[in-house]
């Protein structure tokens, strides 16, 4: 496969259900981290100026439809749309294309007719081939990138923790997944997921707070008060937590809700949530038991947390306690409650992006990516990206052995 003529590195993009992380390979942090939501409808016609879209997005709630003033001074209806819903890219309209355009031209300030850089895209576990092919075509045709590479977000998070073997528990905004990984390969037969994650934690809290607050305001409260304490009827859960709103109003959150909003992730059936493989602890135990017996002890010792929702207080300890009952032998959750790996501790929400930044700065990256030349040589057939992905995984494994 041909290599790229690029001396500047690659762009690394992770578009999630709630936020998009984007930046350059080899850097420690994404340069941009912003809500993955775009305006649609009438207003979209006038939003060619991506900066205007940015201002509107920032000013308005992520979830609620709103209005804005168009060039004629009249109010125009605006609705906001997420290009990724429950971890799945929605390509039924141009929202994803707009989000990418906004990412490149506004957030990364590199507007040009032709980007001419390679791009590594972090994809959610279980992303289908058709979606990957459509995105490949979009990146080559619309944005004129010089190369494309897709990598599993869980595998990237594992790389970020300095591992190539382990099981990743990803809990973002829209979806929770368990992905066992062996030498850089995810093991698809044992990948489990549940459509319940951070946005459901926020919604639960919103329904149980006695105040009319926006989704964003409740999200901020959640970050402060939510905890993963076990719901055992009594004790800490009955304590109230105080939260001061920006206008000085103090609201009290009942301790039961501060714990129950998170408890639903561990006991979904008790909250009427459909989850065929049970809660997060059950999913982890089940997924690991579906892997080769010889691999299981390694997985038990390398349970890596990833995604913003795992930042909730007490999350790591709760995961450890839940899994302990379901598996034999020692287990280790990373980061653990005593913060043995403090570096990774603060990086959970951007773990996949960091793993992508590392992968895209290795020599291997050129070998696992599809260059523009490769794409054109195949008659602009975007399906080339699947062959490249398989070849790439072999290469990453070989490089790790070496
Ligand atoms: N400190 C925190 N405490 C609790 N929750 C947090 C914290 N920081 C972020 N979150 C939550 O994490 C979620 C976003 O995480 P992340 O960015 O990993 O998701 P995403 O990639 O957008 O979504 P997904 O992976 O589900 O597609 C939000 O629900 C947010 O409220």
Short mmCIF file of C-alpha atoms and ligand atoms in Angstrom, two decimals:
data_model
loop_
_atom_site.label_atom_id
_atom_site.label_comp_id
_atom_site.label_asym_id
_atom_site.label_seq_id
_atom_site.Cartn_x
_atom_site.Cartn_y
_atom_site.Cartn_z
CA UNK A 1 0.00 0.00 0.00
CA UNK A 2 1.36 3.39 -0.84
CA UNK A 3 2.35 5.80 1.89
CA UNK A 4 1.22 9.39 2.32
CA UNK A 5 3.06 12.48 1.40
CA UNK A 6 2.47 14.13 4.70
CA UNK A 7 4.94 15.48 7.11
CA UNK A 8 2.39 16.98 9.47
CA UNK A 9 0.69 13.96 10.95
CA UNK A 10 -2.93 12.98 10.77
CA UNK A 11 -6.23 14.32 12.02
CA UNK A 12 -7.87 12.19 14.67
CA UNK A 13 -11.65 12.39 15.09
CA UNK A 14 -14.00 10.75 17.57
CA UNK A 15 -17.63 11.73 17.05
CA UNK A 16 -19.80 10.48 19.92
CA UNK A 17 -23.50 10.70 20.75
CA UNK A 18 -22.92 13.84 22.79
CA UNK A 19 -19.53 15.26 21.93
CA UNK A 20 -16.91 15.37 19.22
CA UNK A 21 -13.20 15.25 19.94
CA UNK A 22 -10.81 16.28 17.17
CA UNK A 23 -7.15 17.15 16.86
CA UNK A 24 -3.74 16.16 15.59
CA UNK A 25 -1.92 12.86 15.97
CA UNK A 26 0.94 12.85 18.45
CA UNK A 27 -0.69 15.49 20.65
CA UNK A 28 -1.80 14.77 24.23
CA UNK A 29 -5.22 16.37 23.99
CA UNK A 30 -7.78 16.99 21.25
CA UNK A 31 -7.63 20.60 20.08
CA UNK A 32 -11.42 20.68 19.91
CA UNK A 33 -14.00 19.05 22.17
CA UNK A 34 -17.52 20.28 21.52
CA UNK A 35 -21.15 19.06 21.45
CA UNK A 36 -21.88 16.86 18.45
CA UNK A 37 -25.10 18.53 17.43
CA UNK A 38 -26.00 20.64 14.40
CA UNK A 39 -28.88 22.89 13.45
CA UNK A 40 -31.24 21.65 10.74
CA UNK A 41 -34.41 22.83 9.04
CA UNK A 42 -34.96 26.29 7.56
CA UNK A 43 -32.07 27.75 9.41
CA UNK A 44 -29.70 25.22 7.86
CA UNK A 45 -30.07 27.02 4.51
CA UNK A 46 -28.50 30.12 5.94
CA UNK A 47 -25.91 28.30 8.02
CA UNK A 48 -23.31 27.90 5.29
CA UNK A 49 -21.26 30.18 7.45
CA UNK A 50 -20.08 27.55 9.84
CA UNK A 51 -19.07 30.09 12.44
CA UNK A 52 -22.68 31.19 12.76
CA UNK A 53 -23.72 27.60 13.36
CA UNK A 54 -21.10 27.33 16.06
CA UNK A 55 -22.41 30.36 17.89
CA UNK A 56 -25.95 29.08 17.74
CA UNK A 57 -24.97 25.64 18.98
CA UNK A 58 -23.07 27.07 21.85
CA UNK A 59 -25.81 29.46 22.83
CA UNK A 60 -28.67 27.01 22.82
CA UNK A 61 -29.53 23.85 24.69
CA UNK A 62 -28.24 20.65 23.11
CA UNK A 63 -31.60 18.89 23.25
CA UNK A 64 -34.36 21.37 22.78
CA UNK A 65 -35.65 22.87 19.50
CA UNK A 66 -35.29 26.62 19.46
CA UNK A 67 -35.50 29.65 17.21
CA UNK A 68 -32.94 32.03 15.79
CA UNK A 69 -32.97 35.28 13.86
CA UNK A 70 -32.25 34.95 10.14
CA UNK A 71 -30.80 37.59 7.82
CA UNK A 72 -34.17 39.24 7.28
CA UNK A 73 -34.51 39.74 11.02
CA UNK A 74 -37.41 37.27 11.34
CA UNK A 75 -37.41 34.33 13.66
CA UNK A 76 -36.74 31.06 11.87
CA UNK A 77 -37.40 27.67 13.41
CA UNK A 78 -34.28 25.73 14.20
CA UNK A 79 -34.12 22.20 15.35
CA UNK A 80 -30.97 20.56 16.53
CA UNK A 81 -29.89 17.16 15.38
CA UNK A 82 -27.25 14.73 16.56
CA UNK A 83 -25.32 12.95 13.77
CA UNK A 84 -24.62 10.08 16.15
CA UNK A 85 -27.50 8.57 18.07
CA UNK A 86 -26.87 5.85 20.65
CA UNK A 87 -23.42 5.36 19.18
CA UNK A 88 -24.69 4.86 15.62
CA UNK A 89 -23.88 7.32 12.85
CA UNK A 90 -27.10 8.59 11.25
CA UNK A 91 -26.47 9.11 7.55
CA UNK A 92 -30.11 9.66 6.59
CA UNK A 93 -29.36 13.34 5.95
CA UNK A 94 -26.36 15.67 5.79
CA UNK A 95 -25.96 16.29 9.55
CA UNK A 96 -22.78 14.24 9.77
CA UNK A 97 -21.29 15.98 6.75
CA UNK A 98 -22.08 19.36 8.32
CA UNK A 99 -20.53 18.33 11.59
CA UNK A 100 -17.33 17.27 9.82
CA UNK A 101 -17.27 20.50 7.83
CA UNK A 102 -17.69 22.45 11.04
CA UNK A 103 -14.97 20.40 12.75
CA UNK A 104 -12.42 21.02 10.03
CA UNK A 105 -13.21 24.59 9.11
CA UNK A 106 -14.24 26.12 12.43
CA UNK A 107 -13.02 24.03 15.31
CA UNK A 108 -9.67 23.17 13.71
CA UNK A 109 -9.54 26.35 11.66
CA UNK A 110 -8.26 24.61 8.53
CA UNK A 111 -10.84 25.50 5.95
CA UNK A 112 -9.70 24.72 2.47
CA UNK A 113 -11.08 23.15 -0.70
CA UNK A 114 -8.84 20.20 -0.08
CA UNK A 115 -7.74 19.02 3.36
CA UNK A 116 -4.94 16.85 1.94
CA UNK A 117 -4.16 15.19 5.28
CA UNK A 118 -4.93 11.63 6.42
CA UNK A 119 -7.75 11.14 8.94
CA UNK A 120 -8.14 8.51 11.62
CA UNK A 121 -11.77 7.99 12.62
CA UNK A 122 -12.64 6.34 15.91
CA UNK A 123 -15.72 4.17 15.35
CA UNK A 124 -18.08 2.68 17.93
CA UNK A 125 -17.99 -1.10 18.41
CA UNK A 126 -20.38 -2.76 15.96
CA UNK A 127 -20.26 -0.01 13.32
CA UNK A 128 -21.50 -1.59 10.10
CA UNK A 129 -19.59 -1.75 6.83
CA UNK A 130 -22.06 0.42 4.93
CA UNK A 131 -21.57 3.29 7.40
CA UNK A 132 -17.80 2.98 7.23
CA UNK A 133 -17.88 2.95 3.42
CA UNK A 134 -20.17 6.01 3.26
CA UNK A 135 -17.91 7.95 5.60
CA UNK A 136 -14.86 6.91 3.61
CA UNK A 137 -16.45 8.18 0.41
CA UNK A 138 -17.47 11.44 2.14
CA UNK A 139 -13.97 12.04 3.47
CA UNK A 140 -12.33 11.44 0.10
CA UNK A 141 -14.92 13.11 -2.13
CA UNK A 142 -16.20 16.05 -0.06
CA UNK A 143 -13.21 16.84 2.11
CA UNK A 144 -10.46 15.56 -0.17
CA UNK A 145 -8.43 14.00 2.62
CA UNK A 146 -5.27 12.16 1.63
CA UNK A 147 -6.00 8.97 3.57
CA UNK A 148 -8.58 7.29 5.78
CA UNK A 149 -8.31 4.82 8.63
CA UNK A 150 -11.03 3.52 10.96
CA UNK A 151 -10.27 2.11 14.39
CA UNK A 152 -12.48 0.62 17.06
CA UNK A 153 -12.96 3.13 19.89
CA UNK A 154 -12.59 0.46 22.61
CA UNK A 155 -9.31 -0.78 21.14
CA UNK A 156 -8.08 2.81 21.03
CA UNK A 157 -9.02 3.36 24.68
CA UNK A 158 -7.11 0.24 25.58
CA UNK A 159 -4.05 1.58 23.70
CA UNK A 160 -4.40 4.82 25.67
CA UNK A 161 -4.12 2.84 28.91
CA UNK A 162 -0.90 1.26 27.57
CA UNK A 163 -2.41 -2.16 26.82
CA UNK A 164 -3.22 -4.31 23.82
CA UNK A 165 -5.01 -7.02 25.83
CA UNK A 166 -7.93 -6.48 28.20
CA UNK A 167 -11.63 -5.79 28.30
CA UNK A 168 -12.94 -2.26 27.82
CA UNK A 169 -16.11 -1.01 29.47
CA UNK A 170 -17.12 2.05 27.46
CA UNK A 171 -19.92 4.16 28.92
CA UNK A 172 -20.46 7.35 27.00
CA UNK A 173 -23.63 9.41 26.58
CA UNK A 174 -25.79 7.16 24.42
CA UNK A 175 -24.45 3.66 24.63
CA UNK A 176 -22.60 1.33 27.01
CA UNK A 177 -20.42 -1.44 25.55
CA UNK A 178 -18.15 -4.20 26.74
CA UNK A 179 -15.39 -5.09 24.29
CA UNK A 180 -12.79 -7.79 24.98
CA UNK A 181 -9.55 -7.20 23.08
CA UNK A 182 -6.70 -9.63 22.34
CA UNK A 183 -3.44 -8.20 20.97
CA UNK A 184 -5.20 -5.25 19.40
CA UNK A 185 -8.11 -7.32 18.01
CA UNK A 186 -11.57 -6.80 19.40
CA UNK A 187 -13.36 -10.15 19.79
CA UNK A 188 -16.70 -9.42 18.09
CA UNK A 189 -18.50 -12.57 19.23
CA UNK A 190 -18.18 -11.35 22.84
CA UNK A 191 -19.00 -7.66 22.34
CA UNK A 192 -22.12 -6.68 24.30
CA UNK A 193 -23.90 -3.36 24.40
CA UNK A 194 -26.86 -1.63 25.99
CA UNK A 195 -28.69 1.53 24.92
CA UNK A 196 -28.47 3.10 28.36
CA UNK A 197 -25.68 5.50 29.34
CA UNK A 198 -24.95 9.06 30.45
CA UNK A 199 -27.90 10.74 28.72
CA UNK A 200 -30.24 8.37 30.56
CA UNK A 201 -28.54 9.20 33.85
CA UNK A 202 -29.20 12.89 33.11
CA UNK A 203 -32.83 12.24 32.09
CA UNK A 204 -33.47 10.27 35.28
CA UNK A 205 -32.14 13.12 37.38
CA UNK A 206 -34.12 15.69 35.37
CA UNK A 207 -37.37 13.82 36.01
CA UNK A 208 -36.68 13.70 39.72
CA UNK A 209 -35.55 17.27 40.36
CA UNK A 210 -38.26 19.62 41.47
CA UNK A 211 -37.14 22.44 39.19
CA UNK A 212 -37.58 23.34 35.54
CA UNK A 213 -34.02 23.06 34.30
CA UNK A 214 -32.44 22.56 30.89
CA UNK A 215 -30.72 19.30 29.98
CA UNK A 216 -27.36 21.06 30.19
CA UNK A 217 -28.05 22.43 33.67
CA UNK A 218 -29.07 18.98 34.91
CA UNK A 219 -25.95 17.54 33.29
CA UNK A 220 -23.79 19.93 35.30
CA UNK A 221 -25.64 18.91 38.48
CA UNK A 222 -25.11 15.26 37.57
CA UNK A 223 -21.36 15.76 37.24
CA UNK A 224 -21.32 17.15 40.76
CA UNK A 225 -23.75 14.94 42.69
CA UNK A 226 -24.26 11.60 40.91
CA UNK A 227 -22.57 8.64 42.52
CA UNK A 228 -22.35 4.92 41.92
CA UNK A 229 -23.19 3.90 45.50
CA UNK A 230 -25.07 0.64 45.70
CA UNK A 231 -28.80 1.05 46.40
CA UNK A 232 -29.15 -0.96 49.57
CA UNK A 233 -32.16 0.84 50.89
CA UNK A 234 -30.51 2.85 53.67
CA UNK A 235 -27.38 4.84 54.45
CA UNK A 236 -25.65 7.35 52.25
CA UNK A 237 -28.35 7.50 49.63
CA UNK A 238 -30.72 9.32 51.97
CA UNK A 239 -28.33 12.25 52.42
CA UNK A 240 -29.18 15.36 50.43
CA UNK A 241 -26.68 17.06 48.12
CA UNK A 242 -26.75 20.80 47.63
CA UNK A 243 -26.13 22.39 44.27
CA UNK A 244 -25.92 26.10 43.58
CA UNK A 245 -27.19 27.31 40.23
CA UNK A 246 -25.39 30.20 38.48
CA UNK A 247 -28.14 32.61 39.64
CA UNK A 248 -27.43 31.74 43.27
CA UNK A 249 -30.48 29.51 43.78
CA UNK A 250 -29.63 26.46 45.84
CA UNK A 251 -31.37 23.22 45.06
CA UNK A 252 -31.31 20.05 47.10
CA UNK A 253 -30.95 16.70 45.42
CA UNK A 254 -32.25 13.75 47.37
CA UNK A 255 -29.41 11.26 47.88
CA UNK A 256 -31.64 8.43 46.67
CA UNK A 257 -31.86 10.03 43.22
CA UNK A 258 -28.15 10.86 43.13
CA UNK A 259 -27.47 7.11 43.41
CA UNK A 260 -30.51 5.71 41.59
CA UNK A 261 -29.75 7.66 38.42
CA UNK A 262 -26.52 5.64 38.14
CA UNK A 263 -27.90 2.42 39.62
CA UNK A 264 -30.08 1.96 36.54
CA UNK A 265 -26.91 1.22 34.55
CA UNK A 266 -26.16 -1.69 36.88
CA UNK A 267 -29.73 -2.92 37.42
CA UNK A 268 -31.64 -1.89 34.29
CA UNK A 269 -34.50 -4.35 34.76
CA UNK A 270 -35.43 -2.73 38.08
CA UNK A 271 -35.97 0.53 36.22
CA UNK A 272 -37.94 -0.95 33.32
CA UNK A 273 -35.03 -0.66 30.90
CA UNK A 274 -34.70 -3.35 28.28
CA UNK A 275 -31.24 -4.91 28.51
CA UNK A 276 -30.91 -8.48 27.27
CA UNK A 277 -27.50 -9.02 28.87
CA UNK A 278 -28.31 -7.32 32.18
CA UNK A 279 -26.47 -4.35 33.68
CA UNK A 280 -22.85 -3.32 33.33
CA UNK A 281 -21.52 -5.88 35.84
CA UNK A 282 -23.48 -8.73 34.22
CA UNK A 283 -22.36 -7.66 30.77
CA UNK A 284 -18.71 -7.67 31.81
CA UNK A 285 -18.92 -11.11 33.44
CA UNK A 286 -20.85 -12.54 30.50
CA UNK A 287 -18.57 -11.08 27.84
CA UNK A 288 -15.41 -12.36 29.53
CA UNK A 289 -16.96 -15.82 29.95
CA UNK A 290 -17.57 -15.92 26.20
CA UNK A 291 -13.82 -15.62 25.54
CA UNK A 292 -11.19 -18.36 25.45
CA UNK A 293 -10.59 -19.80 28.94
CA UNK A 294 -6.83 -19.12 28.70
CA UNK A 295 -7.48 -15.45 27.99
CA UNK A 296 -9.98 -14.91 30.80
CA UNK A 297 -7.52 -14.29 33.68
CA UNK A 298 -5.84 -11.56 31.60
CA UNK A 299 -9.20 -9.96 30.92
CA UNK A 300 -10.16 -10.09 34.61
CA UNK A 301 -6.95 -8.26 35.50
CA UNK A 302 -7.32 -5.62 32.79
CA UNK A 303 -10.84 -4.18 32.94
CA UNK A 304 -10.34 -0.71 31.46
CA UNK A 305 -12.96 2.00 31.89
CA UNK A 306 -13.56 4.49 29.11
CA UNK A 307 -16.12 7.22 28.32
CA UNK A 308 -17.30 10.25 30.28
CA UNK A 309 -19.91 8.43 32.35
CA UNK A 310 -17.22 6.30 34.01
CA UNK A 311 -16.03 9.57 35.63
CA UNK A 312 -19.00 9.36 38.02
CA UNK A 313 -17.91 9.14 41.66
CA UNK A 314 -17.43 5.57 42.89
CA UNK A 315 -17.89 4.08 39.41
CA UNK A 316 -14.68 2.05 39.37
CA UNK A 317 -15.32 0.57 42.82
CA UNK A 318 -18.90 -0.32 41.91
CA UNK A 319 -17.73 -2.08 38.73
CA UNK A 320 -15.18 -4.03 40.72
CA UNK A 321 -17.76 -5.10 43.31
CA UNK A 322 -20.30 -6.08 40.68
CA UNK A 323 -17.82 -8.16 38.66
CA UNK A 324 -16.24 -9.80 41.68
CA UNK A 325 -19.33 -11.90 42.29
CA UNK A 326 -19.49 -13.08 38.68
CA UNK A 327 -15.92 -14.28 37.97
CA UNK A 328 -13.24 -16.41 39.63
CA UNK A 329 -9.78 -15.13 40.51
CA UNK A 330 -8.27 -11.66 40.97
CA UNK A 331 -9.69 -8.69 39.13
CA UNK A 332 -8.34 -5.24 38.45
CA UNK A 333 -10.30 -2.27 37.20
CA UNK A 334 -8.37 0.56 35.54
CA UNK A 335 -8.36 3.17 36.91
CA UNK A 336 -9.04 1.60 40.27
CA UNK A 337 -10.59 3.42 43.19
CA UNK A 338 -7.21 4.15 44.77
CA UNK A 339 -5.99 5.83 41.60
CA UNK A 340 -3.02 3.56 40.97
CA UNK A 341 -2.94 4.76 37.36
CA UNK A 342 -3.56 8.46 37.92
CA UNK A 343 -2.52 9.42 34.38
CA UNK A 344 -5.29 7.45 32.80
CA UNK A 345 -7.71 8.55 35.51
CA UNK A 346 -8.42 11.95 34.06
CA UNK A 347 -8.40 10.81 30.46
CA UNK A 348 -11.39 8.53 30.38
CA UNK A 349 -13.69 10.79 28.40
CA UNK A 350 -11.06 11.29 25.72
CA UNK A 351 -9.45 7.84 25.99
CA UNK A 352 -10.42 6.76 22.48
CA UNK A 353 -9.13 10.02 21.02
CA UNK A 354 -5.79 9.66 22.84
CA UNK A 355 -5.44 6.06 21.61
CA UNK A 356 -6.13 7.35 18.09
CA UNK A 357 -3.51 10.06 18.51
CA UNK A 358 -0.97 7.40 19.50
CA UNK A 359 -1.91 4.99 16.71
CA UNK A 360 -1.86 7.68 14.03
CA UNK A 361 1.64 8.75 15.03
CA UNK A 362 3.10 5.24 14.59
CA UNK A 363 4.73 4.10 11.33
CA UNK A 364 2.06 1.40 11.23
CA UNK A 365 -0.56 4.05 10.53
CA UNK A 366 0.50 4.45 6.90
CA UNK A 367 0.20 0.71 6.39
CA UNK A 368 -3.25 0.40 7.91
CA UNK A 369 -4.75 3.43 6.16
CA UNK A 370 -6.26 3.70 2.72
CA UNK A 371 -4.52 6.43 0.76
CA UNK A 372 -6.30 8.56 -1.81
CA UNK A 373 -4.20 6.81 -4.45
CA UNK A 374 -5.38 3.36 -3.25
CA UNK A 375 -8.97 4.58 -3.32
CA UNK A 376 -8.67 5.97 -6.84
CA UNK A 377 -6.83 2.88 -8.07
CA UNK A 378 -9.89 0.87 -6.95
CA UNK A 379 -12.16 3.07 -9.08
CA UNK A 380 -13.25 5.13 -6.05
CA UNK A 381 -14.72 2.04 -4.43
CA UNK A 382 -15.02 2.88 -0.73
CA UNK A 383 -15.25 -0.80 0.20
CA UNK A 384 -11.47 -0.91 -0.03
CA UNK A 385 -11.53 0.44 3.53
CA UNK A 386 -12.70 -2.96 4.90
CA UNK A 387 -9.80 -4.86 3.33
CA UNK A 388 -7.41 -2.27 4.63
CA UNK A 389 -8.84 -2.54 8.15
CA UNK A 390 -8.26 -6.31 8.22
CA UNK A 391 -4.75 -5.93 6.86
CA UNK A 392 -4.09 -3.18 9.39
CA UNK A 393 -5.04 -5.29 12.37
CA UNK A 394 -2.50 -7.94 11.33
CA UNK A 395 0.13 -5.26 10.97
CA UNK A 396 -0.57 -3.71 14.39
CA UNK A 397 -0.34 -7.15 15.98
CA UNK A 398 2.96 -7.89 14.23
CA UNK A 399 4.43 -4.55 15.28
CA UNK A 400 3.42 -5.16 18.89
CA UNK A 401 5.15 -8.54 18.87
CA UNK A 402 8.28 -6.96 17.43
N1 LIG B 1 -17.23 14.19 35.51
C1 LIG B 1 -18.29 13.55 35.02
N2 LIG B 1 -19.16 12.93 35.85
C2 LIG B 1 -20.24 12.30 35.35
N3 LIG B 1 -20.54 12.20 34.03
C3 LIG B 1 -19.71 12.81 33.18
C4 LIG B 1 -18.54 13.51 33.61
N4 LIG B 1 -17.91 13.99 32.51
C5 LIG B 1 -18.67 13.63 31.45
N5 LIG B 1 -19.74 12.92 31.84
C6 LIG B 1 -20.82 12.37 31.00
O1 LIG B 1 -20.24 11.59 29.99
C7 LIG B 1 -21.08 11.60 28.83
C8 LIG B 1 -20.24 11.94 27.61
O2 LIG B 1 -19.22 11.00 27.53
P1 LIG B 1 -18.47 10.72 26.15
O3 LIG B 1 -17.94 11.99 25.61
O4 LIG B 1 -17.53 9.61 26.41
O5 LIG B 1 -19.71 10.23 25.27
P2 LIG B 1 -19.87 10.24 23.69
O6 LIG B 1 -18.60 9.73 23.09
O7 LIG B 1 -20.33 11.57 23.23
O8 LIG B 1 -21.07 9.22 23.53
P3 LIG B 1 -21.17 7.70 23.03
O9 LIG B 1 -19.80 7.09 23.26
O10 LIG B 1 -22.23 7.09 23.88
O11 LIG B 1 -21.54 7.78 21.59
C9 LIG B 1 -22.15 12.64 29.09
O12 LIG B 1 -23.36 11.99 29.45
C10 LIG B 1 -21.59 13.45 30.25
O13 LIG B 1 -22.60 14.01 31.07
#
